[in-house]
Coordinates of N, CA, C and O in Angstrom, one line a residue:
X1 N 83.3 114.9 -75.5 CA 83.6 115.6 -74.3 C 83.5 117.1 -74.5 O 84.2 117.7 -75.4
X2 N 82.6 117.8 -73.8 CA 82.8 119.2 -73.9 C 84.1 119.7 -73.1 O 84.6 119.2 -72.0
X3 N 84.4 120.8 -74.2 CA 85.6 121.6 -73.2 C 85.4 122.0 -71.2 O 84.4 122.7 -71.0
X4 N 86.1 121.8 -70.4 CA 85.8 122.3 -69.5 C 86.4 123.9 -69.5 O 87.3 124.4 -70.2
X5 N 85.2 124.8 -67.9 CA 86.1 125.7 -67.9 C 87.6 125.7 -68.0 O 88.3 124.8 -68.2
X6 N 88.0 127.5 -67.7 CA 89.5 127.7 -67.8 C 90.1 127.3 -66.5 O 89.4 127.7 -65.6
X7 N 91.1 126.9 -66.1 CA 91.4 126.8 -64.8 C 91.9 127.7 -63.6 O 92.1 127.5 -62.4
X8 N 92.0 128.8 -64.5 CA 92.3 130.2 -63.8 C 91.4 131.4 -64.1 O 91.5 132.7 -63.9
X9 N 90.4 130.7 -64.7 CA 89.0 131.8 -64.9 C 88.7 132.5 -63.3 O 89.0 131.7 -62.4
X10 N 88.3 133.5 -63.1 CA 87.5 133.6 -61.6 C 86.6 133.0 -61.0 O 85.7 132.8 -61.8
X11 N 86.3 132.4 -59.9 CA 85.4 131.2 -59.3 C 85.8 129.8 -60.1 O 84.9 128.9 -60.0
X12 N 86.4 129.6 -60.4 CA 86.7 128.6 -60.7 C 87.5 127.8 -60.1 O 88.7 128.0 -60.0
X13 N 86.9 126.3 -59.6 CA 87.7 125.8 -58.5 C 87.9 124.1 -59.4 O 87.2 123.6 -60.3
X14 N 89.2 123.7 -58.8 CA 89.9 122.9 -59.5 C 89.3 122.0 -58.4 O 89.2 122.6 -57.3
X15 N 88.8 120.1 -58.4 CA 89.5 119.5 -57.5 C 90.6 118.8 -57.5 O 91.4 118.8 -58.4
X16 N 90.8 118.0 -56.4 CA 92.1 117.4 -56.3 C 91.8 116.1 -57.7 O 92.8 115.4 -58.1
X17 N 90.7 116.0 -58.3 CA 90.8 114.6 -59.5 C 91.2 115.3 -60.8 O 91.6 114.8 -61.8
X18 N 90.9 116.9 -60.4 CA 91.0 117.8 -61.9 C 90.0 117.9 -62.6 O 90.0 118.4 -63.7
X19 N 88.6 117.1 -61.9 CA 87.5 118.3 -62.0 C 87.2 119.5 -61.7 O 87.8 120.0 -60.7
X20 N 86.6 120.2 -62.4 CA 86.7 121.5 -62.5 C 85.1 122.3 -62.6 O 84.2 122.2 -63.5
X21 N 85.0 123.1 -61.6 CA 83.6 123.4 -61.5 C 83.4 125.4 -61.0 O 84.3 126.1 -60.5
X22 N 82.5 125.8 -61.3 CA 82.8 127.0 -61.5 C 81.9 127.6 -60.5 O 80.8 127.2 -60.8
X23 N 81.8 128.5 -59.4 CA 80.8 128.7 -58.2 C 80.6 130.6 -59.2 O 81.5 131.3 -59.7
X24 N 79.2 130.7 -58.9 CA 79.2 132.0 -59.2 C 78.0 132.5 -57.6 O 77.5 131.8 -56.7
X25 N 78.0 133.8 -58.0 CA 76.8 134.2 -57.4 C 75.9 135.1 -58.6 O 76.3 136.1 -59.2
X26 N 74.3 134.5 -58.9 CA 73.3 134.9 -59.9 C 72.4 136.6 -59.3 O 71.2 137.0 -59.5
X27 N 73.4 137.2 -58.8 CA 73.1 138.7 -58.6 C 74.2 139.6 -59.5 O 74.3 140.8 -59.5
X28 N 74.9 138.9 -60.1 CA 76.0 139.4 -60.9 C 75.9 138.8 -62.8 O 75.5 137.7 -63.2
X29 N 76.3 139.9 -63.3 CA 76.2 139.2 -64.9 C 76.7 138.1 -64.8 O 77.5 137.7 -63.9
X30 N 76.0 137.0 -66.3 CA 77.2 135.9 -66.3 C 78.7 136.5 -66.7 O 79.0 137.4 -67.5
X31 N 79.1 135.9 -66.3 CA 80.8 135.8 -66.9 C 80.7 135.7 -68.5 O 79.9 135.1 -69.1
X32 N 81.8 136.4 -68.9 CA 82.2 135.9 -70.9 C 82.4 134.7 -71.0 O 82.5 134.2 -69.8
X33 N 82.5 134.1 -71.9 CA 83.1 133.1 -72.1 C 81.7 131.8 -72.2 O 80.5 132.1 -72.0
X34 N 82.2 130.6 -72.4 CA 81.5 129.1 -72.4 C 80.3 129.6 -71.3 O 80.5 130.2 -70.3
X35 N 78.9 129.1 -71.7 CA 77.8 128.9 -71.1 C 78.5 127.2 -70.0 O 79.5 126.5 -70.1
X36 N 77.4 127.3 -68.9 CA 77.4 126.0 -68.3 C 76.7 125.2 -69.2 O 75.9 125.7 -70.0
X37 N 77.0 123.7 -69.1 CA 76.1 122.7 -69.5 C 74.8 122.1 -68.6 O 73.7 121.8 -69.0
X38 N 75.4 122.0 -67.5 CA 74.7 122.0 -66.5 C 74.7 122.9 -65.0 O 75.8 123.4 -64.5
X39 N 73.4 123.1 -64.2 CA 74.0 124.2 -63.0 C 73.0 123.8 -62.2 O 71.9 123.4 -62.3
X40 N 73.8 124.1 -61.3 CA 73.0 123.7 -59.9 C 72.4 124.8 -59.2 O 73.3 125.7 -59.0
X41 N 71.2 125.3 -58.8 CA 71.1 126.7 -58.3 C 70.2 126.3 -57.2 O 69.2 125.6 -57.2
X42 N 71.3 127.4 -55.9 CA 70.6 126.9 -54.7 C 70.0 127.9 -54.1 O 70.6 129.0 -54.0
X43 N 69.1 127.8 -53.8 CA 68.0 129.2 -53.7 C 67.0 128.8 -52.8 O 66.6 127.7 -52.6
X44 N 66.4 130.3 -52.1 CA 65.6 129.6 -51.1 C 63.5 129.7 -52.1 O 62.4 129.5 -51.7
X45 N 64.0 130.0 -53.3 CA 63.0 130.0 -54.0 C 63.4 129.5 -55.0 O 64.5 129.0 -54.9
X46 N 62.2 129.4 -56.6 CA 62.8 128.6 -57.2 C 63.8 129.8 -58.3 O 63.7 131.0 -58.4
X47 N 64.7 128.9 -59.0 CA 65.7 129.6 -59.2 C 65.0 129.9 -60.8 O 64.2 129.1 -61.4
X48 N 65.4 131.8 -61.7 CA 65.1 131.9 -63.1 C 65.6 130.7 -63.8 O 66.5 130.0 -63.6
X49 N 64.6 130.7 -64.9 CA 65.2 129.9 -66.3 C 66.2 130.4 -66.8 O 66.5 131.6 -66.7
X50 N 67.0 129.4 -67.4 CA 68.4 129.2 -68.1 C 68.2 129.0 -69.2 O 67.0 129.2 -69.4
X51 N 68.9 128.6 -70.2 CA 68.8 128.0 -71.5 C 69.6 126.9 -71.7 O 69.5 126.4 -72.8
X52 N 70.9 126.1 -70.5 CA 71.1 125.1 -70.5 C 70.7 124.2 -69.2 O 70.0 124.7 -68.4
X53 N 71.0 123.0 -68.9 CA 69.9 122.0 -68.1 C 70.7 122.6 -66.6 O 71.8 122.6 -66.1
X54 N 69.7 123.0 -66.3 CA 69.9 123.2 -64.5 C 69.0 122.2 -63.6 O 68.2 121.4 -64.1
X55 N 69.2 122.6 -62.0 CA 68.6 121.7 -61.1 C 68.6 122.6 -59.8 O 69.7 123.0 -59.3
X56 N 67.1 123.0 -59.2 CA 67.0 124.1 -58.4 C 66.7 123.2 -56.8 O 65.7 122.5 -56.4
X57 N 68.0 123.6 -56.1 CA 67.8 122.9 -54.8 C 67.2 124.0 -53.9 O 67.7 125.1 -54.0
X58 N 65.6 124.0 -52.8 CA 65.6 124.7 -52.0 C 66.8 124.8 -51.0 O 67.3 123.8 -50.4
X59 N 67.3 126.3 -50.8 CA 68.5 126.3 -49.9 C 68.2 128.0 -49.5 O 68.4 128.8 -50.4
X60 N 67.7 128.6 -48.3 CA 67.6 129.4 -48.0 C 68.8 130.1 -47.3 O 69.6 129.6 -46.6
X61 N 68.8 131.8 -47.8 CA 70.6 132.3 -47.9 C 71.2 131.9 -46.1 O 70.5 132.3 -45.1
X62 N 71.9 131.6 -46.0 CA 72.7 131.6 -44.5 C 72.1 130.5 -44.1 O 72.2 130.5 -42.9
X63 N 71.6 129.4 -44.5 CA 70.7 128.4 -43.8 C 71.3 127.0 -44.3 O 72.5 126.9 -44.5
X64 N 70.9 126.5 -44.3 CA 70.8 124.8 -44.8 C 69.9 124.2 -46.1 O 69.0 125.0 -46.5
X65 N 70.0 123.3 -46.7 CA 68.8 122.8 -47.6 C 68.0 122.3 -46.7 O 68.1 121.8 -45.6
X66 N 66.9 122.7 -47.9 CA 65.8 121.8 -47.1 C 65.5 120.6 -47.1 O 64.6 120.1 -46.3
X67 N 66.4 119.8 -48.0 CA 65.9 118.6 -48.2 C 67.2 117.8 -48.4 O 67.5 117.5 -49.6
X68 N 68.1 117.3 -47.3 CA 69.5 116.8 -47.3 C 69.5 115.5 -48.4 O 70.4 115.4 -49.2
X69 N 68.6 114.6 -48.3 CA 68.9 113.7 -49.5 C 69.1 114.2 -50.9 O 69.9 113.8 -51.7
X70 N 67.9 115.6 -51.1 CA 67.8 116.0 -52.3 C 69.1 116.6 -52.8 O 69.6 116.6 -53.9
X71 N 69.4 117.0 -52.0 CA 71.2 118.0 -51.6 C 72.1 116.8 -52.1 O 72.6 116.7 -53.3
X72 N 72.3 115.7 -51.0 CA 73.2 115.0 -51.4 C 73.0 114.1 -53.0 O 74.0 114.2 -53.7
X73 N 72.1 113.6 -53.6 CA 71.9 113.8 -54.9 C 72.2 114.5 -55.8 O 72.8 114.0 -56.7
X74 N 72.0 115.8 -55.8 CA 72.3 116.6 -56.7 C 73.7 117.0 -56.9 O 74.2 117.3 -57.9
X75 N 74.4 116.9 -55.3 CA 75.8 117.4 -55.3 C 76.4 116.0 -56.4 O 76.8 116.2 -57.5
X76 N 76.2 114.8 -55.7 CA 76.9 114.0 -56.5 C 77.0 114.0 -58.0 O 78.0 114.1 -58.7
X77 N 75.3 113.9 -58.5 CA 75.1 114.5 -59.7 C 76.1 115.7 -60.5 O 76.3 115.6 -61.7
X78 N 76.4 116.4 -60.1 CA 77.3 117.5 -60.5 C 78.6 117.1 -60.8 O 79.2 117.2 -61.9
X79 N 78.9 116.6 -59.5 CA 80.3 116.4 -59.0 C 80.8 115.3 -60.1 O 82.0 115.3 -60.5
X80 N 79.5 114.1 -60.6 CA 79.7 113.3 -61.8 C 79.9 113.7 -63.4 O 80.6 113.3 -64.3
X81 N 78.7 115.0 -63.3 CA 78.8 115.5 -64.8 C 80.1 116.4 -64.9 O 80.4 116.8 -66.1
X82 N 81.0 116.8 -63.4 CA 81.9 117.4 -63.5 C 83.1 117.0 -64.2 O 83.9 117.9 -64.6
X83 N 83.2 115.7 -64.3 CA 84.1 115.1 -65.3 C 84.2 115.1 -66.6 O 85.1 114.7 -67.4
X84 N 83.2 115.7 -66.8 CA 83.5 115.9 -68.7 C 82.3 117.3 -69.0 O 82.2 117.7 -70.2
X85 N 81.7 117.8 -68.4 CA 80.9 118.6 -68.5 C 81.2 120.1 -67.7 O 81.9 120.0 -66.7
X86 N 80.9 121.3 -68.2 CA 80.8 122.7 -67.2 C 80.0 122.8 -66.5 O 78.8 123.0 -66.9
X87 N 80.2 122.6 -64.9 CA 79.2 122.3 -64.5 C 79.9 124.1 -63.4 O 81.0 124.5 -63.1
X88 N 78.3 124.6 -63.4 CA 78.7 125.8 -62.4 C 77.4 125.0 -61.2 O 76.5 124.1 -61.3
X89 N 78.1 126.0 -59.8 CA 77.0 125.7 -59.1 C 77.1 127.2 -58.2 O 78.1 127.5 -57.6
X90 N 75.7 128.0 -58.1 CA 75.7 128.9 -57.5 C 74.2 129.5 -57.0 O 73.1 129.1 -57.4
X91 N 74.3 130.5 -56.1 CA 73.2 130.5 -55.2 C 73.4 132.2 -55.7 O 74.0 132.6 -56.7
X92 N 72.6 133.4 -54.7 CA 72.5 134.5 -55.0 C 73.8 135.5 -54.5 O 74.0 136.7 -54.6
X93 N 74.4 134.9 -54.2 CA 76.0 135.9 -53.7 C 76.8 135.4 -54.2 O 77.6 136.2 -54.6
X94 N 77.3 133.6 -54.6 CA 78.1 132.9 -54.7 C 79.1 132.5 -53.3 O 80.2 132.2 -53.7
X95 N 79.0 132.5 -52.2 CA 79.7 132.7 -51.4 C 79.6 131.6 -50.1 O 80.5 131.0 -49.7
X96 N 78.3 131.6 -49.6 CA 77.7 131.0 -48.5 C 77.5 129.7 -48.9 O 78.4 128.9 -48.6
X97 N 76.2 129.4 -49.7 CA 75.9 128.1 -50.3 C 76.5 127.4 -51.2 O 76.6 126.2 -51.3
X98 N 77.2 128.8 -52.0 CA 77.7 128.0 -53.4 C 79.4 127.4 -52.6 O 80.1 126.5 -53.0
X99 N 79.8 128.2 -51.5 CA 81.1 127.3 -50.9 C 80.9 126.5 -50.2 O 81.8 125.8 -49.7
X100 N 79.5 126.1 -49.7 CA 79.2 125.2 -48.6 C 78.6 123.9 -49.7 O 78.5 122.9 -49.1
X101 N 78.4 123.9 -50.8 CA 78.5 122.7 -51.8 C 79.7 122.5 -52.4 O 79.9 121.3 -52.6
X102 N 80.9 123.6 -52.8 CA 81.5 123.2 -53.5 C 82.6 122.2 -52.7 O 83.2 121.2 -53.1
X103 N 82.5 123.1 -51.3 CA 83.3 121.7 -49.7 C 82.8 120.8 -50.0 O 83.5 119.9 -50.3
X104 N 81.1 120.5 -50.2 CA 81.0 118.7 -50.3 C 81.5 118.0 -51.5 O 82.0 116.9 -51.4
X105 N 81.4 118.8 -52.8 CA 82.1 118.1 -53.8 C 83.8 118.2 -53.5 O 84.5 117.4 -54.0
X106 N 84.3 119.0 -52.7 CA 85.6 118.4 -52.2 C 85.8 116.9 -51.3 O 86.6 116.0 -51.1
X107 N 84.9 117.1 -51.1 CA 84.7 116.0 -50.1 C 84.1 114.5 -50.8 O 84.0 113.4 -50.3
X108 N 83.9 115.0 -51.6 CA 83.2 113.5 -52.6 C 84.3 113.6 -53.6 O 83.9 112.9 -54.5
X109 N 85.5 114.2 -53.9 CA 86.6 113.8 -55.0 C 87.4 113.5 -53.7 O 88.6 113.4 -54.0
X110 N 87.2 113.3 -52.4 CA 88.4 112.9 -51.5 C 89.1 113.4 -50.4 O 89.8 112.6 -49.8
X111 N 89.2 115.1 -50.1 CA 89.4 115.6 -49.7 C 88.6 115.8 -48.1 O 87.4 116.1 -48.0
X112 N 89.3 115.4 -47.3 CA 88.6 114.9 -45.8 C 87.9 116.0 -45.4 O 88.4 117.1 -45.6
X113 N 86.5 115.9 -44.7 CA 85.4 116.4 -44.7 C 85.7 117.9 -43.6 O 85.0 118.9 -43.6
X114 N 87.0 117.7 -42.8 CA 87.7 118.4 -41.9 C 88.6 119.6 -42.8 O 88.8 120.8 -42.3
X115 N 89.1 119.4 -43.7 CA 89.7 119.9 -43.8 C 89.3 120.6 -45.6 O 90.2 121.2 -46.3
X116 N 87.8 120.5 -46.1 CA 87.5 120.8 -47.1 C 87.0 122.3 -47.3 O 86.9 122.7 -48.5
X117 N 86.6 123.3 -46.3 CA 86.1 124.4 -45.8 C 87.5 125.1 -45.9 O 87.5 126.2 -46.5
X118 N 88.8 124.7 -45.3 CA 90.0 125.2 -45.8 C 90.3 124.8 -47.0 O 91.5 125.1 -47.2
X119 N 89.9 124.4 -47.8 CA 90.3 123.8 -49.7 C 90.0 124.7 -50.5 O 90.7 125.3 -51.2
X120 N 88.4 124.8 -50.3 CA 87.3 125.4 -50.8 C 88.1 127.1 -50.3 O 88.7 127.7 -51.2
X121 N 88.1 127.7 -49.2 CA 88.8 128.9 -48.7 C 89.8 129.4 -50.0 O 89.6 130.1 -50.9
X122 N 91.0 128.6 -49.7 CA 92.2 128.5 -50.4 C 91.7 129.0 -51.9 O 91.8 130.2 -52.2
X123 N 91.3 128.1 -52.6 CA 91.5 128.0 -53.9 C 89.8 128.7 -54.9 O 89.6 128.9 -56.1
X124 N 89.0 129.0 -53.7 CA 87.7 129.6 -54.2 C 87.8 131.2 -53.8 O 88.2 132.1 -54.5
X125 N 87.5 131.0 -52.6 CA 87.4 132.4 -51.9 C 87.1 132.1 -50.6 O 86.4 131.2 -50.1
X126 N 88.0 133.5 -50.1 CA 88.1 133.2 -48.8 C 86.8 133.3 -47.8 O 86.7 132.9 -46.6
X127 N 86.1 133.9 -48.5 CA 84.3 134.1 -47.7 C 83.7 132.8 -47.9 O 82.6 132.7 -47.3
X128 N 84.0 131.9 -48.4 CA 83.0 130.9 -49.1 C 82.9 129.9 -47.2 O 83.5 129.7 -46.2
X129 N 81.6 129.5 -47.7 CA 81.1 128.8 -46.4 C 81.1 129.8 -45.1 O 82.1 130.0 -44.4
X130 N 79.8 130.5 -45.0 CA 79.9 131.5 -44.3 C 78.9 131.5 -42.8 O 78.8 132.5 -42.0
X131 N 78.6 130.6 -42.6 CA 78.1 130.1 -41.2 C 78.5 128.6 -40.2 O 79.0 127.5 -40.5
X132 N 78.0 129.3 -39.0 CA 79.0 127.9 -38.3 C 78.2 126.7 -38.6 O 78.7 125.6 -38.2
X133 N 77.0 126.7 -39.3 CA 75.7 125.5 -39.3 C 76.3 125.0 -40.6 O 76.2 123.8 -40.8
X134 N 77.0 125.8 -41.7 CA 77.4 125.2 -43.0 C 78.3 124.6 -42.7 O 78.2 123.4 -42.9
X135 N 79.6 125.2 -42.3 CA 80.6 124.3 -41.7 C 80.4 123.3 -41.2 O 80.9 122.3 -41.7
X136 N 79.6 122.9 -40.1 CA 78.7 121.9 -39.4 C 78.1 120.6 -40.8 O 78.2 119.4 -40.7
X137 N 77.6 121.4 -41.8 CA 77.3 120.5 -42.5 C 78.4 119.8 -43.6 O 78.3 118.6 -43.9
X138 N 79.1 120.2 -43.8 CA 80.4 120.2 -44.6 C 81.3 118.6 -43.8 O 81.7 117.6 -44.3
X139 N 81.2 119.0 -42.5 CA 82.0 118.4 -41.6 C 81.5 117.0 -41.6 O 82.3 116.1 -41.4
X140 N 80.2 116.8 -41.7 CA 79.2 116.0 -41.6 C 79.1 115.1 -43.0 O 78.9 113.9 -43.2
X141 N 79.3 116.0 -43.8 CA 79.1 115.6 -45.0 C 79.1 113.9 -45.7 O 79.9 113.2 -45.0
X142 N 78.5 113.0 -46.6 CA 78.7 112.0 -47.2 C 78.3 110.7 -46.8 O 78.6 109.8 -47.5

């Protein structure tokens, strides 16, 4: 088992199973500390190379993915390796996209699809999920 992040690192969001997953935005240095093992990067292009295993969702900034199966896959995916792995997931702000996934992985550890946009708020940042179409998708979610 790799170590997971810290639980009071910055962007670092706990869920309710005690997975633990880290939202950044990739216009800012990485953070010190542990590299991801795995990352999700949601971009409306394809996302730079890494040096650990990532997975590049088309997701254009303020908008939707393009490809909702490919979305719902990947989130799961994450949300799985989230259990024993550092899994970050972030887009170019960290804010929009990267809170409008980390709501569905609230929503796939359990947390009702209504009330995950306030979880994600709470305990990420309060900008996170930042259009009424993401919310819309969040709500929808699973």
């Amino acid at each position: 088992m790799i170590a997971p992040w810290e639980p009071a690192a910055p962007g670092v969001l706990r869920l309710p199973s005690g997975r633990i997953v880290r939202g950044r935005g990739l216009r800012v240095p990485l953070p010190a500390g542990p590299v991801p093992t795995f990352a999700l990067h949601l971009l409306g292009q394809e996302a730079p190379p890494v040096v650990w295993e990532s997975r590049w969702l088309r997701w254009p900034d303020f908008w939707l993915p393009s490809d909702r199966t490919a979305t719902v896959d990947a989130l799961r995916e994450a949300w799985i390796r989230a259990e024993a792995e550092r899994v970050e997931v972030a887009c170019a702000g960290g804010y929009g996209r990267t809170g409008t996934a980390l709501a569905c992985l609230a929503v796939l550890d359990g947390v009702p699809a209504r009330e995950a946009v306030a979880y994600v708020r709470e305990r990420y940042s309060p900008r996170a999920v930042e259009t009424p179409w993401q919310r819309r998708f969040v709500s929808r979610f699973q």
